[in-house]
Structures are given as structure tokens and as C-alpha cells.
Coordinates of C-alpha atoms in Angstrom, one line a residue:
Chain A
X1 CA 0.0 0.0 0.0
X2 CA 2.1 3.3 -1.1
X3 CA 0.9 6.6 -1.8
X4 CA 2.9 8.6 -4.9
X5 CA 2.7 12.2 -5.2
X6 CA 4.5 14.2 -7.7
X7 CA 5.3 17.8 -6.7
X8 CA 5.9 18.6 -10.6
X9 CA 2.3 18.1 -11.0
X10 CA -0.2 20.9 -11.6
X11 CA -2.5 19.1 -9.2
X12 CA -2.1 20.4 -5.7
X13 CA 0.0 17.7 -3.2
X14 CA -3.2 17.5 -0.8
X15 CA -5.5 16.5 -3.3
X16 CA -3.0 13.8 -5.0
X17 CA -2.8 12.6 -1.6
X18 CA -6.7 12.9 -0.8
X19 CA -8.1 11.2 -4.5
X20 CA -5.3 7.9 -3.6
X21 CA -6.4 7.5 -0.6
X22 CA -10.4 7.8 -1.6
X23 CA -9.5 5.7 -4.4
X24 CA -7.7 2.9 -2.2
X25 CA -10.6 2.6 -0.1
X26 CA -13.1 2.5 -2.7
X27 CA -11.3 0.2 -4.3
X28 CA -11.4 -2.3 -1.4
X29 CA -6.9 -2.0 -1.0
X30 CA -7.1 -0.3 2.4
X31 CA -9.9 -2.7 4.0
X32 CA -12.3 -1.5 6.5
X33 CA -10.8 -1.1 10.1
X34 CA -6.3 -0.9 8.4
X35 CA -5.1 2.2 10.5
X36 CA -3.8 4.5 9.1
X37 CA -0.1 6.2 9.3
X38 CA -0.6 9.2 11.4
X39 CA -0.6 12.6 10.3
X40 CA 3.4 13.4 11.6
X41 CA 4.4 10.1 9.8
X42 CA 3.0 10.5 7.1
X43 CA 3.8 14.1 6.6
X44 CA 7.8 13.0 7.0
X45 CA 7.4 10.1 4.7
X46 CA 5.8 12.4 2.1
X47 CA 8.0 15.7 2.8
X48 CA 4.9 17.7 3.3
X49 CA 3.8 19.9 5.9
X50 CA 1.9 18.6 8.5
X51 CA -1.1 20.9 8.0
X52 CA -1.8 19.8 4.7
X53 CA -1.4 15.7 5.5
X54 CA -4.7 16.8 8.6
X55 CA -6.7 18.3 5.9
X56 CA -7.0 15.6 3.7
X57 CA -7.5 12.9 6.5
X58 CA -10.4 15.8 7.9
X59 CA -12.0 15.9 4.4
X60 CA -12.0 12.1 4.5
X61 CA -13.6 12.5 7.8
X62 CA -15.8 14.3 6.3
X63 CA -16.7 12.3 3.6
X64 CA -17.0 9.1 6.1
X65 CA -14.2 7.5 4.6
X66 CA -12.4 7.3 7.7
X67 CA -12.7 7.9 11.6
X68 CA -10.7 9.2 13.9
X69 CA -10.2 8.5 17.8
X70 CA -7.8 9.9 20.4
X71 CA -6.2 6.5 21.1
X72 CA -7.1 4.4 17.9
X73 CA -5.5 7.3 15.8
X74 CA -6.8 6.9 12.3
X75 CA -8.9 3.7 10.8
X76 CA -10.3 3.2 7.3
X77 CA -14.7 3.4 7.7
X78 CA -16.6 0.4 6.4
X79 CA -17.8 2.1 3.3
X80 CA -20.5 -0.2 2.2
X81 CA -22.8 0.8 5.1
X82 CA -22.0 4.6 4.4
X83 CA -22.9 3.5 0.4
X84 CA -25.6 1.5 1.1
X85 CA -27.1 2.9 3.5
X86 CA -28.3 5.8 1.3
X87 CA -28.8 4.7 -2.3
X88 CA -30.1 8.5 -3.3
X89 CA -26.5 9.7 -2.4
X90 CA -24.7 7.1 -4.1
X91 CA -26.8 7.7 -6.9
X92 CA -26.1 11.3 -6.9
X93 CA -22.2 10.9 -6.3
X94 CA -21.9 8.1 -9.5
X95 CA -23.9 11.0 -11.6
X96 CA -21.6 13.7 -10.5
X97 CA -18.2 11.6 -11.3
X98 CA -20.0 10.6 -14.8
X99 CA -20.6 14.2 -15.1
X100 CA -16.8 14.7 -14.7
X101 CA -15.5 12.3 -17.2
X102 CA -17.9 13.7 -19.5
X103 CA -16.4 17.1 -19.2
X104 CA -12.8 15.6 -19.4
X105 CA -14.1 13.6 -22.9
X106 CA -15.2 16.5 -24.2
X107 CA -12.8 18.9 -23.3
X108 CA -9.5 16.9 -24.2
X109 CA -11.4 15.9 -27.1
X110 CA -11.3 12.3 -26.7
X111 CA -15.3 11.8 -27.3
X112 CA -17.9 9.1 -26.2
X113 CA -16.3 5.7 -26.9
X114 CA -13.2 6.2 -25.5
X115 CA -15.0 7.7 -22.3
X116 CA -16.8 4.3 -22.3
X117 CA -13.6 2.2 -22.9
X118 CA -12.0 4.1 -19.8
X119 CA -14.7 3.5 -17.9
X120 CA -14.8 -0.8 -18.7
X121 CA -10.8 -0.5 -18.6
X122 CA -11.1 0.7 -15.2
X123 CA -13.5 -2.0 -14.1
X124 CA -11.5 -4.4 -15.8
X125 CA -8.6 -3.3 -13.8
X126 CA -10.8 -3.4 -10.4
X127 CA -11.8 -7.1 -10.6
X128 CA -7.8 -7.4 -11.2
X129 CA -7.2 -5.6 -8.1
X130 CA -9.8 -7.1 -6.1
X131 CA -9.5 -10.8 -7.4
X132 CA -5.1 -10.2 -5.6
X133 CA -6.5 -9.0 -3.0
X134 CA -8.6 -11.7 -2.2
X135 CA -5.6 -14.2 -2.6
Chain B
X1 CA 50.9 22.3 45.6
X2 CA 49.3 18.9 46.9
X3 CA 47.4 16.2 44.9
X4 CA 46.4 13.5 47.2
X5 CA 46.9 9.8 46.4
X6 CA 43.8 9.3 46.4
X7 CA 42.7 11.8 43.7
X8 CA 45.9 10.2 41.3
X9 CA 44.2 6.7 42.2
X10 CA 41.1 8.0 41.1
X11 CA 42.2 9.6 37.8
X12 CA 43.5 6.3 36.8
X13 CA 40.6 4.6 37.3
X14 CA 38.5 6.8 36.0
X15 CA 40.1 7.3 33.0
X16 CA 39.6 3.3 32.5
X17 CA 36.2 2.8 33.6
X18 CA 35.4 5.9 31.2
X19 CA 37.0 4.3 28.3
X20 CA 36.1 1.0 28.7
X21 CA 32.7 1.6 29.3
X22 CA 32.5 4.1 26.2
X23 CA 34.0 1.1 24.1
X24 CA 32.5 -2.1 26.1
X25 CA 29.2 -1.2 24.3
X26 CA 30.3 -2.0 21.1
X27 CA 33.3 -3.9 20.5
X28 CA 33.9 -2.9 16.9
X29 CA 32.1 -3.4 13.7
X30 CA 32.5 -6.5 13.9
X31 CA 31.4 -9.3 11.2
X32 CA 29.0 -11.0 14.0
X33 CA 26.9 -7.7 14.6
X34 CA 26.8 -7.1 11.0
X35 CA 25.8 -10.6 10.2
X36 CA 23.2 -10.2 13.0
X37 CA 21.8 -6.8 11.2
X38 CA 21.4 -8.9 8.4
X39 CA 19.8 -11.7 10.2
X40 CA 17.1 -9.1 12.1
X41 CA 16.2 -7.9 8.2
X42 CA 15.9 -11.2 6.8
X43 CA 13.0 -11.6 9.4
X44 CA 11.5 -8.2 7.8
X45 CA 12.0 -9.0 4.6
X46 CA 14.1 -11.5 2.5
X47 CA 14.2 -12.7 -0.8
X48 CA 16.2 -15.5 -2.3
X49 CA 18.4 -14.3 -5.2
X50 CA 19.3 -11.1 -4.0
X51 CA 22.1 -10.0 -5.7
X52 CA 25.4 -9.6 -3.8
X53 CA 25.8 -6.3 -4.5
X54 CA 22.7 -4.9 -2.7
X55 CA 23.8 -7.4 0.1
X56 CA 27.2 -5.4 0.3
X57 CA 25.6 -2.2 0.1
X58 CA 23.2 -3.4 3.1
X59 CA 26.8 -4.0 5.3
X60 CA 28.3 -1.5 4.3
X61 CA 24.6 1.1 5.3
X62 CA 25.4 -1.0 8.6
X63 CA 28.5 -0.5 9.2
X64 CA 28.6 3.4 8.5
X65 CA 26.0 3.9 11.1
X66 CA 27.2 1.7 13.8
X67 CA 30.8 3.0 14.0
X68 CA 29.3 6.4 13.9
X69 CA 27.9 5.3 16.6
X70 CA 30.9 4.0 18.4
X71 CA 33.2 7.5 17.6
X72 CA 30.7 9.5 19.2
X73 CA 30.9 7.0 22.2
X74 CA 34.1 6.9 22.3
X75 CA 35.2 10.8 21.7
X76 CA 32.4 11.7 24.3
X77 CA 33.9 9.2 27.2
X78 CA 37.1 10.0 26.5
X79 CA 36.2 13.8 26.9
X80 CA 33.8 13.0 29.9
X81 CA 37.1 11.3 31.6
X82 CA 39.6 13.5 30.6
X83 CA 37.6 17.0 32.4
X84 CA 36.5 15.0 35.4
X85 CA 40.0 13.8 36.2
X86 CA 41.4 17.4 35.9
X87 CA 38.6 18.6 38.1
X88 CA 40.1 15.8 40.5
X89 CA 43.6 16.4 40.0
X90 CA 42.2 20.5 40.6
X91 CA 39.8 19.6 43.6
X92 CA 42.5 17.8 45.4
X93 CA 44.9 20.6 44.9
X94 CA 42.7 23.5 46.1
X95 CA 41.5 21.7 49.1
X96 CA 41.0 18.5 50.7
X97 CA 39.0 15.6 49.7
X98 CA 36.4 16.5 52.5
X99 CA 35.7 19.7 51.1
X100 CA 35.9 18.5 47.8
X101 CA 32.0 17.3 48.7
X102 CA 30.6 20.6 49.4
X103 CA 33.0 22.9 47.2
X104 CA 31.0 21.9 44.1
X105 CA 28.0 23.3 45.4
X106 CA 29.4 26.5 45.6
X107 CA 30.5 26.3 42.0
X108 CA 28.5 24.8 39.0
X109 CA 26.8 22.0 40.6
X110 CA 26.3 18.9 38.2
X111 CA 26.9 15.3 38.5
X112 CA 30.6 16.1 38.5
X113 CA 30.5 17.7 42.2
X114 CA 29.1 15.3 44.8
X115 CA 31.5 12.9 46.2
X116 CA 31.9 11.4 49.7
X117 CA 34.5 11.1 52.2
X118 CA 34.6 7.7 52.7
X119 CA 35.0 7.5 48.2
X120 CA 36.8 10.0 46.8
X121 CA 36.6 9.9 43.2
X122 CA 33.0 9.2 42.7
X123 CA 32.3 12.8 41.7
X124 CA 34.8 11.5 38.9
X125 CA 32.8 8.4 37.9
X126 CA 30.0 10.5 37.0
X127 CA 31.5 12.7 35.1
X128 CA 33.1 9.7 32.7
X129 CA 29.5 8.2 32.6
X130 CA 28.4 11.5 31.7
X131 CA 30.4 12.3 29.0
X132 CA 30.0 8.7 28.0
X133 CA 26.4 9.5 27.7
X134 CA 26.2 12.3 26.2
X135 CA 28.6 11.2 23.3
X136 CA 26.2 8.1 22.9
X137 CA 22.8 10.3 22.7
X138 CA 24.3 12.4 20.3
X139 CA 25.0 9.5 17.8
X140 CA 21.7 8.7 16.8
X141 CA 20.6 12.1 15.5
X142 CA 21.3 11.2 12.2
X143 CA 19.4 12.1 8.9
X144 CA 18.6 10.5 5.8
X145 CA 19.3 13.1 2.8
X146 CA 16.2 13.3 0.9
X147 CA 16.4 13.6 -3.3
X148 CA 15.0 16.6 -4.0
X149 CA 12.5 17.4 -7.6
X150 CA 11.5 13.7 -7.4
X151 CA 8.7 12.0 -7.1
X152 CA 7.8 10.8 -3.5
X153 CA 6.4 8.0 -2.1
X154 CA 5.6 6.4 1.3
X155 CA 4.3 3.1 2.7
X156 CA 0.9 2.9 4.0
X157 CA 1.8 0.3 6.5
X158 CA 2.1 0.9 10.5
X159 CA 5.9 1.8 12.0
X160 CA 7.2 -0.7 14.1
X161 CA 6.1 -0.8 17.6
X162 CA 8.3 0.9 20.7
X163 CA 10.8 -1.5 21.7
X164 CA 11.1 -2.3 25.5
X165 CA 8.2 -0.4 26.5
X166 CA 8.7 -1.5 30.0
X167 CA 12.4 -0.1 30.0
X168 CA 10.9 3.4 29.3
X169 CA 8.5 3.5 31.5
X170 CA 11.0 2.5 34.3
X171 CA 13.6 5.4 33.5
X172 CA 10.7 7.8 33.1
X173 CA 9.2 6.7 36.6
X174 CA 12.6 7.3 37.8
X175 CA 13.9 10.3 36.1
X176 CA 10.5 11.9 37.3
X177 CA 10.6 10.5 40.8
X178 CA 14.4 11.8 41.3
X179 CA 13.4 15.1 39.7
X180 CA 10.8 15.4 42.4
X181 CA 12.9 14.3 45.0
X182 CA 16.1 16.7 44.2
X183 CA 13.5 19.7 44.1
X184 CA 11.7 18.6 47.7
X185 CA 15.3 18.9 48.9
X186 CA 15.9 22.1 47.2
X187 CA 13.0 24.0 48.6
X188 CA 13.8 22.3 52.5
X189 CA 17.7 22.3 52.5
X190 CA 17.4 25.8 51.0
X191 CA 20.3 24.0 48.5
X192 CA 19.0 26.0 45.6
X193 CA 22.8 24.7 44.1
X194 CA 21.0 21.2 43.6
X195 CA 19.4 23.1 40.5
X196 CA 21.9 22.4 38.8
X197 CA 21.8 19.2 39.4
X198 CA 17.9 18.6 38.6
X199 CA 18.9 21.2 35.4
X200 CA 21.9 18.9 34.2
X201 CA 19.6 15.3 35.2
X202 CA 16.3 16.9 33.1
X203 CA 18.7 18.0 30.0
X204 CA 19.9 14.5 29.4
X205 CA 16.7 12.5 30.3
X206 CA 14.8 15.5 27.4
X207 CA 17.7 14.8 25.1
X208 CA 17.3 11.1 25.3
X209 CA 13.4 11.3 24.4
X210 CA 13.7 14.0 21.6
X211 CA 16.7 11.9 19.9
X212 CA 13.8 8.9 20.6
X213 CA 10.9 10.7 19.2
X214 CA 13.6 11.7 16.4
X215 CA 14.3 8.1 15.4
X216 CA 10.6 6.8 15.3
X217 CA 9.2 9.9 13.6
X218 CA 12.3 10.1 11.0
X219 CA 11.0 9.6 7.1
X220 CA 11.2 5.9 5.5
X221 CA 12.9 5.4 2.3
X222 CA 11.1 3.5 0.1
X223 CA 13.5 3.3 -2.7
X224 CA 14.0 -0.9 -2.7
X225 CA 12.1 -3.4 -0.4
X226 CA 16.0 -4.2 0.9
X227 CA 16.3 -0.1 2.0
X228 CA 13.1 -0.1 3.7
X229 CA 13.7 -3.2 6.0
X230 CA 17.2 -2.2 6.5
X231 CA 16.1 1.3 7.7
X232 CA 13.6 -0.3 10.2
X233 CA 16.6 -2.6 11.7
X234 CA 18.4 0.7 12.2
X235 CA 15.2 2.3 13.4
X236 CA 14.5 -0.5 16.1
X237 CA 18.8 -0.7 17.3
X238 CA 18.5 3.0 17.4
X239 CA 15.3 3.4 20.0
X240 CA 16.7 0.5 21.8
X241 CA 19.6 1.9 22.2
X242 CA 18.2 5.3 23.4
X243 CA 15.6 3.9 25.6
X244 CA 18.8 2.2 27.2
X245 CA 20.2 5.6 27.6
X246 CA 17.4 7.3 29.0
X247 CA 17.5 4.9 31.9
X248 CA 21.4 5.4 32.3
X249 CA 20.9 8.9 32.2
X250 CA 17.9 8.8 34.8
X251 CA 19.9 6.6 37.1
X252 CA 22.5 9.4 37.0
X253 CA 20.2 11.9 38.0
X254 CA 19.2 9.7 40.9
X255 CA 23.0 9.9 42.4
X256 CA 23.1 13.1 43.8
X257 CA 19.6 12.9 45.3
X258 CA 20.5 10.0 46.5
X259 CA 23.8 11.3 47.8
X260 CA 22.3 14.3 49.6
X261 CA 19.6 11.9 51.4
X262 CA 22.5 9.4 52.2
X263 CA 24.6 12.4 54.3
X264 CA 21.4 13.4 55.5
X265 CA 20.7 10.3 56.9
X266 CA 24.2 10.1 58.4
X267 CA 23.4 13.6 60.0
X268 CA 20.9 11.8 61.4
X269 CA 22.5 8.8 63.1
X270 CA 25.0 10.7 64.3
X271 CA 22.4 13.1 66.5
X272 CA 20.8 9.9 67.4
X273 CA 17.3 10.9 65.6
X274 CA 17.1 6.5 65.8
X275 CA 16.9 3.9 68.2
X276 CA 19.2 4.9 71.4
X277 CA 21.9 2.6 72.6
X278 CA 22.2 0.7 68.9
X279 CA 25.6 1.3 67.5
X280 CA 24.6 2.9 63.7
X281 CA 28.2 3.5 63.2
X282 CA 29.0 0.1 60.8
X283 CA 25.8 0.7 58.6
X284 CA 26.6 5.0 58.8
X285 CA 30.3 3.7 57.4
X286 CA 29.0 1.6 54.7
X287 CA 25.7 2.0 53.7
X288 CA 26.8 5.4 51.6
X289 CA 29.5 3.8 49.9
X290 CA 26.9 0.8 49.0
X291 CA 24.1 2.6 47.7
X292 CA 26.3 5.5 46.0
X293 CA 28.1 2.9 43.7
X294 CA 24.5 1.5 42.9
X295 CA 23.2 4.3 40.4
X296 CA 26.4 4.6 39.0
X297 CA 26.2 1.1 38.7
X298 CA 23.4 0.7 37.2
X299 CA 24.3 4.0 34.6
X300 CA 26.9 1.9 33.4
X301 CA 25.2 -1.0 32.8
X302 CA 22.2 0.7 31.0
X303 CA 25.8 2.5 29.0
X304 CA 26.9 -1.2 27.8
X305 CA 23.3 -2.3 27.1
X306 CA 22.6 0.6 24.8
X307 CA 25.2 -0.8 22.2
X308 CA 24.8 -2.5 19.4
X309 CA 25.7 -5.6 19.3
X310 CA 24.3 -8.7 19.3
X311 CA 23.4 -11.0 22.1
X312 CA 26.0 -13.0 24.1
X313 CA 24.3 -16.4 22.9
X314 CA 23.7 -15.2 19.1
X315 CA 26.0 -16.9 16.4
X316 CA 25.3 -16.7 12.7
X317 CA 24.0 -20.0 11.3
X318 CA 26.4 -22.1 9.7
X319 CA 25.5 -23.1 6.3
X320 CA 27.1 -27.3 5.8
X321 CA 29.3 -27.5 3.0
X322 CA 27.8 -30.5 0.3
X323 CA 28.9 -33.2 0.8
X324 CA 30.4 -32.9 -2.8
X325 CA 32.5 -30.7 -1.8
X326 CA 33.7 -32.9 1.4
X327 CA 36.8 -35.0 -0.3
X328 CA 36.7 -38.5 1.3
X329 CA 39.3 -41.2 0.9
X330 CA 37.7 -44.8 0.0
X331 CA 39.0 -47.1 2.0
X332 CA 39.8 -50.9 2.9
X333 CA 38.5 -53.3 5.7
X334 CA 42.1 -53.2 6.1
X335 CA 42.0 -49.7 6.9
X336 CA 44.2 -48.5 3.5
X337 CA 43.0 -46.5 1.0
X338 CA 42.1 -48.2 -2.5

């Protein structure tokens, strides 16, 4: 489980940091209840201020993709109960990321199919993910 | 000008003790603590075909950092010995060895000053430990040098767990306890000279848990698989080490607490504060010079504890030859060879 960011990126450090992480635990890598480094660690690991390293774990918070307790430090949420248990918002939040990679189709020119062939790689390359895992 | 005997005695000694306890931690990089290191990452992380030239970079990473380790040991005993045996040499030459036990407090008090009259040269003990000490907490603030421009990365996965958590909580009970203790006696001796002493104690014990927190909260490198484990060997020798030192340096700040109490307690035998008519004058005579060796004592054992090196009963496992490789000699019932 590793975490890349590249500061020559136009993307800001936080957010590299923030969309890994969302997309590890969506993505089943880090399992419900695997603690997380905490925010000092993985600020020195990462060469980043501290600061920034508690804002992304606090919009993850947020988001109920993690939980945080005094003594426990940092631990990944169990996300299906947070998905399931409102299928309105999941609704709403697959509309909004279809919404996105229409806007990146379009704008970079790539059109429709290869939307939908980014979209069945990247399920493709889930199962992959998840079938290791399971090993 | 007069130097006692006893103060010449004692800068001989002292000088030894100082140096041998500065090098009995660590007796050289030796092959056996190497192969050891490479033992404690095999149990992290091991491979089968790793190619000899990362394995010779991993001994060499090894053996940098340990006889770092042992120069800053070493320069800082040897320093630690070298001032306290001048301040003997001085001490005895100014005044006499009684005084020598309440001139320090007039001066800058520290572990150098107290001494008795019953074991002149203790003052000087302390001093070697000290500089022994101080040498060895100063070794491990070592840092990794981090590319710059590239990308970074860093492992998901939990640090390695304290080491000897018992240890720690021991020297912090102590340290805390003799802190107390040497500040109760400050405010009802009206000593305010001990502050130097519970100043000097609390610098090392601090020291000892920032160079600690230094080592556990230093970044991971996660160039190779082999970098990463061999980092968290170093990591785990190097809080070891320091939780070690912590309790050496805790046990030293216990000495001149326990000194002080120790006269006190003579004081009071000798005005008969205890039972009438029982002769206190065999435990008054040896009771200090007992329990003032046993802090020191146990400073210098935390001191050779703290090195690395492995354990007295550890030996790299020997790998048998084939037995193709044996050469054998055939021979007869008759006991010749065919």
C-alpha cells in the first residue's frame, strides 16, 4: 500500500494525496478497520507539511471515509454501510463523477467511446485488483 | 601544591572505567553484529536471489551507522574522563578531599561535584558516565538526505512498535521521581545549588526522548524493499539503544539525590534521631558507599546495554558444506586406502 505524489504536478500535493487514498478505499486495498499512518508520519514520509497531511484525513472524515479516535488514531470506515445505507447519495455521487468524465471527454477531445472504454478499462482493472487481494 | 593519592588513584581509574565503558558497548564493527543486522532484516524482509551487490551495500549502510555510533561513544567518554580527572587532579589541589564534597556546590553543581568522604573519586565516575552519555545520545541524530524534484512516495503500513516499552517506562518513573525528590530537597535544604543538578539530570533524560521521538518519527525510504527493511533494523537498534540511555541517564540523575539523602541520613545517626543505645556506626560507614556505587552502577550497565551488538548467545548460522565438496578417501576393511 504506497501513496505517490508528484510535486511537478499541476495538481495540488493535498489533493493527490486525498483522490489515492479515496480511491484505495473504494477500491477495497485499504480494507475496513487498516489504521492509518498518522498525520506526523506521514507528513515526513511524504515531505509535506503537517497541515496539509490533517486536511485531507479531515475531508475524509468528512466524507466518512475514515474515523478518527484519540487513542485508535486513524482507521479506514466500512464504506458499504455509508454507500448503502443511502442509495439516493450514491446515486447522486456516480452522476456527479459521470458528469466529470464527461467534461474531461469532451474537453481533451477524446469523445464518447473512449470515455466508455475508460470506464470498462477501469473496471477491468478493479476485478484485477480485487480478485489479488482476495488471494 | 598537593594532589592526594587518592585523587591520582582516582584519575587512573576513572580514565579506565570511562573508556572501557565508552567502548564495552560495542566492540567494533565487527562481522558477527553485522551478520546479525542482516539476520534481524531477513526476518522483515528477504528474498532468495538477492544480488550480492545490494547485500554489500546493506553491510556497508550497517557498518557506516554503527561506527558512527561508536566515535561519538568513544570521543564523548574519553572527553567526559579527561575534564572530570582534571577537576580531580584541581579539587584535590585546592582543598581537601572532605571539602571537595561541598566545594562543588558553591560552584556549578552537576553530577561532577558530589562525592563522599569515605570514596573520593565518585564525583569523577560520573562525570566519565556523563560524557559517556552524552557522546552516545548524540550519535543517533542522524538524517537521511532526501532527493530533491523527485517523485515521492511512502508506505501505507504501521511503523514498528516501541521497543522495551517496560524499559521506558521504568527510566521515566525514575527520572521523574528523582526530579521530584532533588526539588523537595531544594526547597527544605534551601540547597538552591542542587538546580543544577535537577537542570543537568532533566537536559539528558529531554535529550534522550527527543533523539527517541527523532528516530521513530524520521521519514522511511522506500527506494527498494532491501532499503526499507534495512532502515527499520536501524530504526528498532536505534530506539533501543536510546531507551537504554534514557535509563542510564535517569539513574545518573538519581545519584546526587540519593547522595544528599544518604549524608542526611548520616546527620541523622550521628544526633541519634534513631533507636538509642544501637551502635549505627558500621551501617553510617557503609551503607553510603553501597548505595552510591548502585546508580552509578546501574548508569553503566544501561551504558553497555545501549550498544549494538548482538546477544552474548547469538552466532550466525552455519551453512554445511555438500557433501560434494567434502573429499573422502575410499577405503579398505584393512584400513588403506584403495
Amino acid at each position: 500500500m504506497i501513496v505517490v505524489i508528484d510535486p511537478g504536478s499541476r495538481i495540488p500535493l493535498g489533493e493527490q494525496l486525498r483522490s489515492q487514498l479515496e480511491r484505495m478505499i473504494l477500491s477495497g486495498e485499504l480494507a475496513a478497520g487498516t489504521q492509518l499512518p498518522a498525520i506526523r508520519h506521514l507528513a515526513a514520509d511524504l515531505d509535506l507539511a503537517p497541515g496539509t497531511v490533517a486536511k485531507v484525513y479531515e475531508e475524509l472524515a468528512a466524507s466518512g471515509y475514515i474515523t478518527t479516535a484519540r487513542r485508535r488514531g486513524t482507521v479506514v470506515a466500512d464504506i458499504r454501510t455509508l454507500l448503502g445505507a443511502d442509495p439516493a447519495k450514491a446515486a447522486a455521487e456516480l452522476a456527479l463523477a459521470a458528469e466529470h468524465l464527461a467534461l474531461l471527454a469532451q474537453q481533451s477531445g477524446l469523445g464518447v467511446a473512449a470515455a466508455y472504454s475508460a470506464v470498462t478499462d477501469a473496471f477491468r482493472q478493479l476485478a484485477t485488483r480485487q480478485q489479488t487481494l482476495q488471494r | 601544591m598537593r594532589i592526594t593519592v587518592a585523587a591520582l588513584v582516582g584519575v587512573v581509574v576513572i580514565v579506565g572505567i570511562g573508556l572501557l565503558t565508552a567502548n564495552a558497548g560495542a566492540r567494533g564493527v565487527d562481522r558477527r553484529t553485522i551478520a546479525w543486522m542482516v539476520e534481524r532484516r531477513r526476518a522483515i524482509w528477504d528474498v532468495s536471489d538477492l544480488a550480492s551487490d545490494s547485500l554489500k551495500a546493506e553491510r556497508q549502510f550497517y557498518r557506516t551507522l554503527i561506527r558512527r555510533h561508536l566515535e561519538f561513544r568513544r570521543v564523548g567518554g574519553t572527553i567526559g574522563a579527561v575534564a572530570a580527572s582534571i577537576w580531580a587532579v584541581v579539587g584535590s589541589v585546592l582543598m581537601d578531599d572532605r571539602d571537595m564534597v561541598w566545594s562543588c556546590t558553591y560552584n556549578q553543581g552537576s553530577s561532577l561535584c558530589y562525592g563522599t568522604t569515605t570514596v573520593p573519586g565518585t564525583s569523577v565516575i560520573a562525570a566519565a558516565l556523563f560524557g559517556v552519555l552524552c557522546g552516545a545520545l548524540f550519535s543517533e541524530a542522524y538524517r537521511l538526505r532526501r532527493l530533491s524534484g523527485t517523485v515521492r512516495a511512502a508506505s501505507l503500513a504501521a511503523r514498528p512498535t516501541l521497543e522495551l516499552p517496560r524499559v521506558l517506562l521504568a527510566a521515566r518513573v525514575l527520572a521523574g521521581a528523582s526530579f521530584a525528590g532533588i526539588l523537595a530537597l531544594l526547597i527544605w535544604l534551601d540547597a538552591w545549588q542542587l538546580i543544577f543538578d535537577a537542570g543537568f539530570g532533566l537536559a539528558l533524560v529531554l535529550v534522550a526522548e527527543m533523539a527517541r521521538k527523532a528516530v521513530t518519527d524520521r521519514p522511511r525510504p522506500l527506494l527498494t524493499p532491501l532499503s526499507a527493511a534495512a532502515d527499520q533494523v536501524m530504526r528498532q537498534a536505534s530506539s533501543t539503544a536510546l531507551v537504554w540511555l534514557e535509563l542510564a541517564a535517569a539513574a545518573l540523575i538519581s545519584w546526587p539525590l540519593l547522595a544528599v539523602m544518604l549524608l542526611g541520613i548520616e546527620v541523622l545517626i550521628g544526633d541519634g534521631v534513631f533507636a538509642r543505645g544501637v551502635d549505627f556506626s558500621a551501617i553510617a560507614a557503609t551503607l553510603p558507599v553501597v548505595l552510591y556505587w548502585v546508580p552509578l552502577a546501574v548508569c553503566a550497565v544501561c551504558l553497555v546495554k545501549s550498544g549494538m551488538r548482538p546477544p552474548t548467545s547469538w552466532y550466525p548460522a552455519v551453512t554445511p558444506r555438500p557433501m560434494s565438496a567434502v573429499p573422502l578417501a575410499i577405503v579398505s576393511d584393512a584400513g588403506e586406502p584403495r
